[in-house]
């Protein structure tokens, strides 16, 4: 199979979808890999490293898309890439379709085979390709919060951990999955007072056992969130309904009760966000204010730490890529329930139940597509 690795073009997205060692693995299995010139530079991988691993370096994205059977990316295709996509071409990347009807309609129209990293799911319900980026984003969320709490950056001037004799900051985290847990660990390590809320009681039991004593795990009712927000310095949004739009847990009215200079980080913005006042921002212009509350809503947070993120991402995606390349998408989907769950749109037909529900599109049976 011919596999294409275009350069990412989202704002300040420095990750790349494959490392040179991933290329070597595919080439050893007799696949051809085309890497767009400088695609890996932001992650510390020059063209020479890809060429040494057996890749062919291609000057522009149009040629990579034109020649490849399968395109592996990091972020969803952007408008300028839509027309490069060919009928029947496999696009393997993070799509986060629920946050964009435009992208969904474009992929339907292009009749591509869209396999979404974020909905590939194991039998234990874990999301193996979303997990490493959620680990990065959860940890980053607290680093980012500390930065924006500083007075010079517009914040209230509170130190997350406080000092002996002075109270630490209070951090409320909505969602106790991978992002929420990693954020809680980082915040607790810095000495914050952490409140972690999740609707899954088994998850709350587990987190109560493993997290340190300065993390309190609570079930999120509207009244409880309302009670906490006027005394919250940092609010982190981290809920997920796989493949669906995030539920809104904090309304505009609730956010308006937060103290001046407090910080809201909606990590779930890539699935539409769980905080009403959030809208997607970029690494170039990451924040905006609502009622003197700083909002940070970058949908590709891990793109800021590509040296870590690219390696973490490709460790997770390569085993699935190998199956797709070796067997073709139909056989890979037939043999692997995990990959089948990632198949969102196939040759213009919506296969993913949550996606069809989100935009009220007709749902097609996967067995028709796999015949
Ligand atoms: N912005 C970024 O750069 C970035 C990076 C990675 C992940 N994400 C996003 O972060 C979000 C969280 O990802 P994750 O890997 O932690 O997901 P996850 O599935 O591990 O965790 C989600 C948690 O949300 C909980 N939840 C669902 N509905 C809830 C509700 N109504 N109230 C409270 N909790 C609820 C679930 O029980 C689960 O524990 C996703 O939208 C993901 O795409 C964003």
PDB file of N, CA, C and O in Angstrom, residues 60-103:
ATOM      1  N   UNK A  60       5.110  18.616  -1.993  1.00  0.00           N
ATOM      2  CA  UNK A  60       3.896  19.307  -1.561  1.00  0.00           C
ATOM      3  C   UNK A  60       2.771  18.338  -1.209  1.00  0.00           C
ATOM      4  O   UNK A  60       2.779  17.174  -1.599  1.00  0.00           O
ATOM      5  N   UNK A  61       1.802  18.894  -0.465  1.00  0.00           N
ATOM      6  CA  UNK A  61       0.708  18.074   0.060  1.00  0.00           C
ATOM      7  C   UNK A  61      -0.134  17.491  -1.075  1.00  0.00           C
ATOM      8  O   UNK A  61      -0.554  16.326  -1.010  1.00  0.00           O
ATOM      9  N   UNK A  62      -0.382  18.300  -2.123  1.00  0.00           N
ATOM     10  CA  UNK A  62      -1.243  17.831  -3.219  1.00  0.00           C
ATOM     11  C   UNK A  62      -0.707  16.523  -3.788  1.00  0.00           C
ATOM     12  O   UNK A  62      -1.472  15.581  -4.045  1.00  0.00           O
ATOM     13  N   UNK A  63       0.603  16.424  -3.956  1.00  0.00           N
ATOM     14  CA  UNK A  63       1.179  15.205  -4.540  1.00  0.00           C
ATOM     15  C   UNK A  63       1.118  14.030  -3.566  1.00  0.00           C
ATOM     16  O   UNK A  63       0.937  12.885  -3.978  1.00  0.00           O
ATOM     17  N   UNK A  64       1.264  14.312  -2.275  1.00  0.00           N
ATOM     18  CA  UNK A  64       1.162  13.222  -1.287  1.00  0.00           C
ATOM     19  C   UNK A  64      -0.246  12.628  -1.350  1.00  0.00           C
ATOM     20  O   UNK A  64      -0.434  11.414  -1.455  1.00  0.00           O
ATOM     21  N   UNK A  65      -1.264  13.506  -1.325  1.00  0.00           N
ATOM     22  CA  UNK A  65      -2.651  13.028  -1.372  1.00  0.00           C
ATOM     23  C   UNK A  65      -2.933  12.321  -2.700  1.00  0.00           C
ATOM     24  O   UNK A  65      -3.632  11.309  -2.739  1.00  0.00           O
ATOM     25  N   UNK A  66      -2.415  12.875  -3.797  1.00  0.00           N
ATOM     26  CA  UNK A  66      -2.728  12.308  -5.119  1.00  0.00           C
ATOM     27  C   UNK A  66      -2.186  10.891  -5.267  1.00  0.00           C
ATOM     28  O   UNK A  66      -2.822  10.046  -5.902  1.00  0.00           O
ATOM     29  N   UNK A  67      -1.031  10.611  -4.644  1.00  0.00           N
ATOM     30  CA  UNK A  67      -0.392   9.304  -4.876  1.00  0.00           C
ATOM     31  C   UNK A  67      -0.751   8.249  -3.838  1.00  0.00           C
ATOM     32  O   UNK A  67      -0.606   7.059  -4.082  1.00  0.00           O
ATOM     33  N   UNK A  68      -1.211   8.680  -2.638  1.00  0.00           N
ATOM     34  CA  UNK A  68      -1.358   7.709  -1.542  1.00  0.00           C
ATOM     35  C   UNK A  68      -2.713   7.001  -1.544  1.00  0.00           C
ATOM     36  O   UNK A  68      -3.732   7.581  -1.903  1.00  0.00           O
ATOM     37  N   UNK A  69      -2.710   5.716  -1.107  1.00  0.00           N
ATOM     38  CA  UNK A  69      -3.963   4.982  -0.891  1.00  0.00           C
ATOM     39  C   UNK A  69      -4.495   5.307   0.501  1.00  0.00           C
ATOM     40  O   UNK A  69      -5.693   5.276   0.738  1.00  0.00           O
ATOM     41  N   UNK A  70      -3.567   5.559   1.413  1.00  0.00           N
ATOM     42  CA  UNK A  70      -3.956   5.832   2.802  1.00  0.00           C
ATOM     43  C   UNK A  70      -3.193   7.073   3.262  1.00  0.00           C
ATOM     44  O   UNK A  70      -1.975   7.163   3.085  1.00  0.00           O
ATOM     45  N   UNK A  71      -3.936   8.023   3.821  1.00  0.00           N
ATOM     46  CA  UNK A  71      -3.307   9.227   4.373  1.00  0.00           C
ATOM     47  C   UNK A  71      -3.366   9.113   5.886  1.00  0.00           C
ATOM     48  O   UNK A  71      -4.440   8.905   6.457  1.00  0.00           O
ATOM     49  N   UNK A  72      -2.215   9.218   6.529  1.00  0.00           N
ATOM     50  CA  UNK A  72      -2.220   9.250   7.995  1.00  0.00           C
ATOM     51  C   UNK A  72      -1.848  10.661   8.434  1.00  0.00           C
ATOM     52  O   UNK A  72      -0.869  11.240   7.947  1.00  0.00           O
ATOM     53  N   UNK A  73      -2.715  11.227   9.292  1.00  0.00           N
ATOM     54  CA  UNK A  73      -2.520  12.605   9.738  1.00  0.00           C
ATOM     55  C   UNK A  73      -2.581  12.643  11.257  1.00  0.00           C
ATOM     56  O   UNK A  73      -2.770  11.628  11.909  1.00  0.00           O
ATOM     57  N   UNK A  74      -2.461  13.867  11.794  1.00  0.00           N
ATOM     58  CA  UNK A  74      -2.660  14.066  13.232  1.00  0.00           C
ATOM     59  C   UNK A  74      -4.042  14.703  13.428  1.00  0.00           C
ATOM     60  O   UNK A  74      -4.925  14.131  14.044  1.00  0.00           O
ATOM     61  N   UNK A  75      -4.227  15.887  12.852  1.00  0.00           N
ATOM     62  CA  UNK A  75      -5.492  16.604  13.032  1.00  0.00           C
ATOM     63  C   UNK A  75      -6.419  16.385  11.841  1.00  0.00           C
ATOM     64  O   UNK A  75      -6.016  15.888  10.799  1.00  0.00           O
ATOM     65  N   UNK A  76      -7.678  16.797  12.017  1.00  0.00           N
ATOM     66  CA  UNK A  76      -8.683  16.645  10.971  1.00  0.00           C
ATOM     67  C   UNK A  76      -8.264  17.415   9.716  1.00  0.00           C
ATOM     68  O   UNK A  76      -7.569  18.420   9.823  1.00  0.00           O
ATOM     69  N   UNK A  77      -8.706  16.966   8.527  1.00  0.00           N
ATOM     70  CA  UNK A  77      -8.402  17.740   7.323  1.00  0.00           C
ATOM     71  C   UNK A  77      -9.004  19.140   7.437  1.00  0.00           C
ATOM     72  O   UNK A  77     -10.131  19.292   7.905  1.00  0.00           O
ATOM     73  N   UNK A  78      -8.247  20.146   7.038  1.00  0.00           N
ATOM     74  CA  UNK A  78      -8.770  21.520   7.039  1.00  0.00           C
ATOM     75  C   UNK A  78      -9.323  21.828   5.651  1.00  0.00           C
ATOM     76  O   UNK A  78      -9.072  21.094   4.685  1.00  0.00           O
ATOM     77  N   UNK A  79     -10.073  22.923   5.553  1.00  0.00           N
ATOM     78  CA  UNK A  79     -10.775  23.246   4.299  1.00  0.00           C
ATOM     79  C   UNK A  79      -9.853  23.156   3.086  1.00  0.00           C
ATOM     80  O   UNK A  79     -10.237  22.614   2.049  1.00  0.00           O
ATOM     81  N   UNK A  80      -8.625  23.674   3.222  1.00  0.00           N
ATOM     82  CA  UNK A  80      -7.734  23.690   2.056  1.00  0.00           C
ATOM     83  C   UNK A  80      -7.290  22.281   1.650  1.00  0.00           C
ATOM     84  O   UNK A  80      -6.723  22.097   0.572  1.00  0.00           O
ATOM     85  N   UNK A  81      -7.531  21.291   2.516  1.00  0.00           N
ATOM     86  CA  UNK A  81      -7.125  19.917   2.183  1.00  0.00           C
ATOM     87  C   UNK A  81      -8.281  19.090   1.612  1.00  0.00           C
ATOM     88  O   UNK A  81      -8.053  18.020   1.037  1.00  0.00           O
ATOM     89  N   UNK A  82      -9.534  19.581   1.805  1.00  0.00           N
ATOM     90  CA  UNK A  82     -10.693  18.764   1.401  1.00  0.00           C
ATOM     91  C   UNK A  82     -10.570  18.259  -0.045  1.00  0.00           C
ATOM     92  O   UNK A  82     -10.788  17.089  -0.329  1.00  0.00           O
ATOM     93  N   UNK A  83     -10.234  19.184  -0.953  1.00  0.00           N
ATOM     94  CA  UNK A  83     -10.262  18.811  -2.370  1.00  0.00           C
ATOM     95  C   UNK A  83      -9.133  17.865  -2.786  1.00  0.00           C
ATOM     96  O   UNK A  83      -9.151  17.316  -3.877  1.00  0.00           O
ATOM     97  N   UNK A  84      -8.146  17.696  -1.893  1.00  0.00           N
ATOM     98  CA  UNK A  84      -7.068  16.739  -2.203  1.00  0.00           C
ATOM     99  C   UNK A  84      -7.548  15.301  -2.012  1.00  0.00           C
ATOM    100  O   UNK A  84      -6.966  14.367  -2.536  1.00  0.00           O
ATOM    101  N   UNK A  85      -8.600  15.132  -1.206  1.00  0.00           N
ATOM    102  CA  UNK A  85      -9.001  13.779  -0.803  1.00  0.00           C
ATOM    103  C   UNK A  85      -9.757  13.082  -1.934  1.00  0.00           C
ATOM    104  O   UNK A  85     -10.679  13.637  -2.526  1.00  0.00           O
ATOM    105  N   UNK A  86      -9.331  11.828  -2.232  1.00  0.00           N
ATOM    106  CA  UNK A  86      -9.908  11.099  -3.377  1.00  0.00           C
ATOM    107  C   UNK A  86     -10.977  10.133  -2.907  1.00  0.00           C
ATOM    108  O   UNK A  86     -10.920   9.649  -1.763  1.00  0.00           O
ATOM    109  N   UNK A  87     -11.899   9.811  -3.790  1.00  0.00           N
ATOM    110  CA  UNK A  87     -12.918   8.799  -3.500  1.00  0.00           C
ATOM    111  C   UNK A  87     -12.229   7.475  -3.126  1.00  0.00           C
ATOM    112  O   UNK A  87     -11.290   7.054  -3.807  1.00  0.00           O
ATOM    113  N   UNK A  88     -12.675   6.869  -2.040  1.00  0.00           N
ATOM    114  CA  UNK A  88     -12.129   5.572  -1.626  1.00  0.00           C
ATOM    115  C   UNK A  88     -10.788   5.656  -0.898  1.00  0.00           C
ATOM    116  O   UNK A  88     -10.241   4.635  -0.489  1.00  0.00           O
ATOM    117  N   UNK A  89     -10.253   6.863  -0.719  1.00  0.00           N
ATOM    118  CA  UNK A  89      -8.959   7.004  -0.030  1.00  0.00           C
ATOM    119  C   UNK A  89      -9.185   6.855   1.482  1.00  0.00           C
ATOM    120  O   UNK A  89     -10.154   7.397   2.023  1.00  0.00           O
ATOM    121  N   UNK A  90      -8.291   6.139   2.126  1.00  0.00           N
ATOM    122  CA  UNK A  90      -8.420   5.962   3.583  1.00  0.00           C
ATOM    123  C   UNK A  90      -7.778   7.170   4.263  1.00  0.00           C
ATOM    124  O   UNK A  90      -6.617   7.508   3.977  1.00  0.00           O
ATOM    125  N   UNK A  91      -8.533   7.806   5.161  1.00  0.00           N
ATOM    126  CA  UNK A  91      -7.976   8.919   5.949  1.00  0.00           C
ATOM    127  C   UNK A  91      -8.005   8.470   7.403  1.00  0.00           C
ATOM    128  O   UNK A  91      -9.087   8.224   7.965  1.00  0.00           O
ATOM    129  N   UNK A  92      -6.815   8.353   7.983  1.00  0.00           N
ATOM    130  CA  UNK A  92      -6.681   7.821   9.348  1.00  0.00           C
ATOM    131  C   UNK A  92      -6.111   8.955  10.209  1.00  0.00           C
ATOM    132  O   UNK A  92      -4.940   9.332  10.050  1.00  0.00           O
ATOM    133  N   UNK A  93      -6.958   9.526  11.083  1.00  0.00           N
ATOM    134  CA  UNK A  93      -6.541  10.717  11.839  1.00  0.00           C
ATOM    135  C   UNK A  93      -7.530  10.997  12.973  1.00  0.00           C
ATOM    136  O   UNK A  93      -8.537  10.287  13.118  1.00  0.00           O
ATOM    137  N   UNK A  94      -7.274  12.038  13.775  1.00  0.00           N
ATOM    138  CA  UNK A  94      -8.299  12.550  14.692  1.00  0.00           C
ATOM    139  C   UNK A  94      -9.266  13.380  13.860  1.00  0.00           C
ATOM    140  O   UNK A  94      -8.841  14.351  13.218  1.00  0.00           O
ATOM    141  N   UNK A  95     -10.548  13.028  13.864  1.00  0.00           N
ATOM    142  CA  UNK A  95     -11.549  13.830  13.144  1.00  0.00           C
ATOM    143  C   UNK A  95     -12.362  14.704  14.093  1.00  0.00           C
ATOM    144  O   UNK A  95     -12.681  15.833  13.775  1.00  0.00           O
ATOM    145  N   UNK A  96     -12.746  14.170  15.247  1.00  0.00           N
ATOM    146  CA  UNK A  96     -13.646  14.887  16.173  1.00  0.00           C
ATOM    147  C   UNK A  96     -14.823  15.478  15.394  1.00  0.00           C
ATOM    148  O   UNK A  96     -15.118  16.675  15.481  1.00  0.00           O
ATOM    149  N   UNK A  97     -15.494  14.609  14.627  1.00  0.00           N
ATOM    150  CA  UNK A  97     -16.584  15.034  13.749  1.00  0.00           C
ATOM    151  C   UNK A  97     -17.678  15.807  14.484  1.00  0.00           C
ATOM    152  O   UNK A  97     -18.241  16.746  13.940  1.00  0.00           O
ATOM    153  N   UNK A  98     -17.970  15.398  15.735  1.00  0.00           N
ATOM    154  CA  UNK A  98     -19.121  15.988  16.437  1.00  0.00           C
ATOM    155  C   UNK A  98     -18.990  17.496  16.597  1.00  0.00           C
ATOM    156  O   UNK A  98     -19.982  18.188  16.823  1.00  0.00           O
ATOM    157  N   UNK A  99     -17.766  18.024  16.484  1.00  0.00           N
ATOM    158  CA  UNK A  99     -17.606  19.471  16.654  1.00  0.00           C
ATOM    159  C   UNK A  99     -17.723  20.214  15.325  1.00  0.00           C
ATOM    160  O   UNK A  99     -17.661  21.438  15.289  1.00  0.00           O
ATOM    161  N   UNK A 100     -17.899  19.507  14.200  1.00  0.00           N
ATOM    162  CA  UNK A 100     -17.962  20.229  12.919  1.00  0.00           C
ATOM    163  C   UNK A 100     -18.837  19.512  11.884  1.00  0.00           C
ATOM    164  O   UNK A 100     -18.441  18.498  11.302  1.00  0.00           O
ATOM    165  N   UNK A 101     -19.999  20.089  11.647  1.00  0.00           N
ATOM    166  CA  UNK A 101     -20.877  19.529  10.605  1.00  0.00           C
ATOM    167  C   UNK A 101     -20.256  19.767   9.230  1.00  0.00           C
ATOM    168  O   UNK A 101     -20.399  18.937   8.327  1.00  0.00           O
ATOM    169  N   UNK A 102     -19.537  20.888   9.092  1.00  0.00           N
ATOM    170  CA  UNK A 102     -18.907  21.199   7.796  1.00  0.00           C
ATOM    171  C   UNK A 102     -17.918  20.098   7.407  1.00  0.00           C
ATOM    172  O   UNK A 102     -17.928  19.590   6.281  1.00  0.00           O
ATOM    173  N   UNK A 103     -17.077  19.705   8.368  1.00  0.00           N
ATOM    174  CA  UNK A 103     -16.100  18.642   8.109  1.00  0.00           C
ATOM    175  C   UNK A 103     -16.818  17.326   7.779  1.00  0.00           C
ATOM    176  O   UNK A 103     -16.448  16.610   6.845  1.00  0.00           O
TER     177      UNK A 103
END
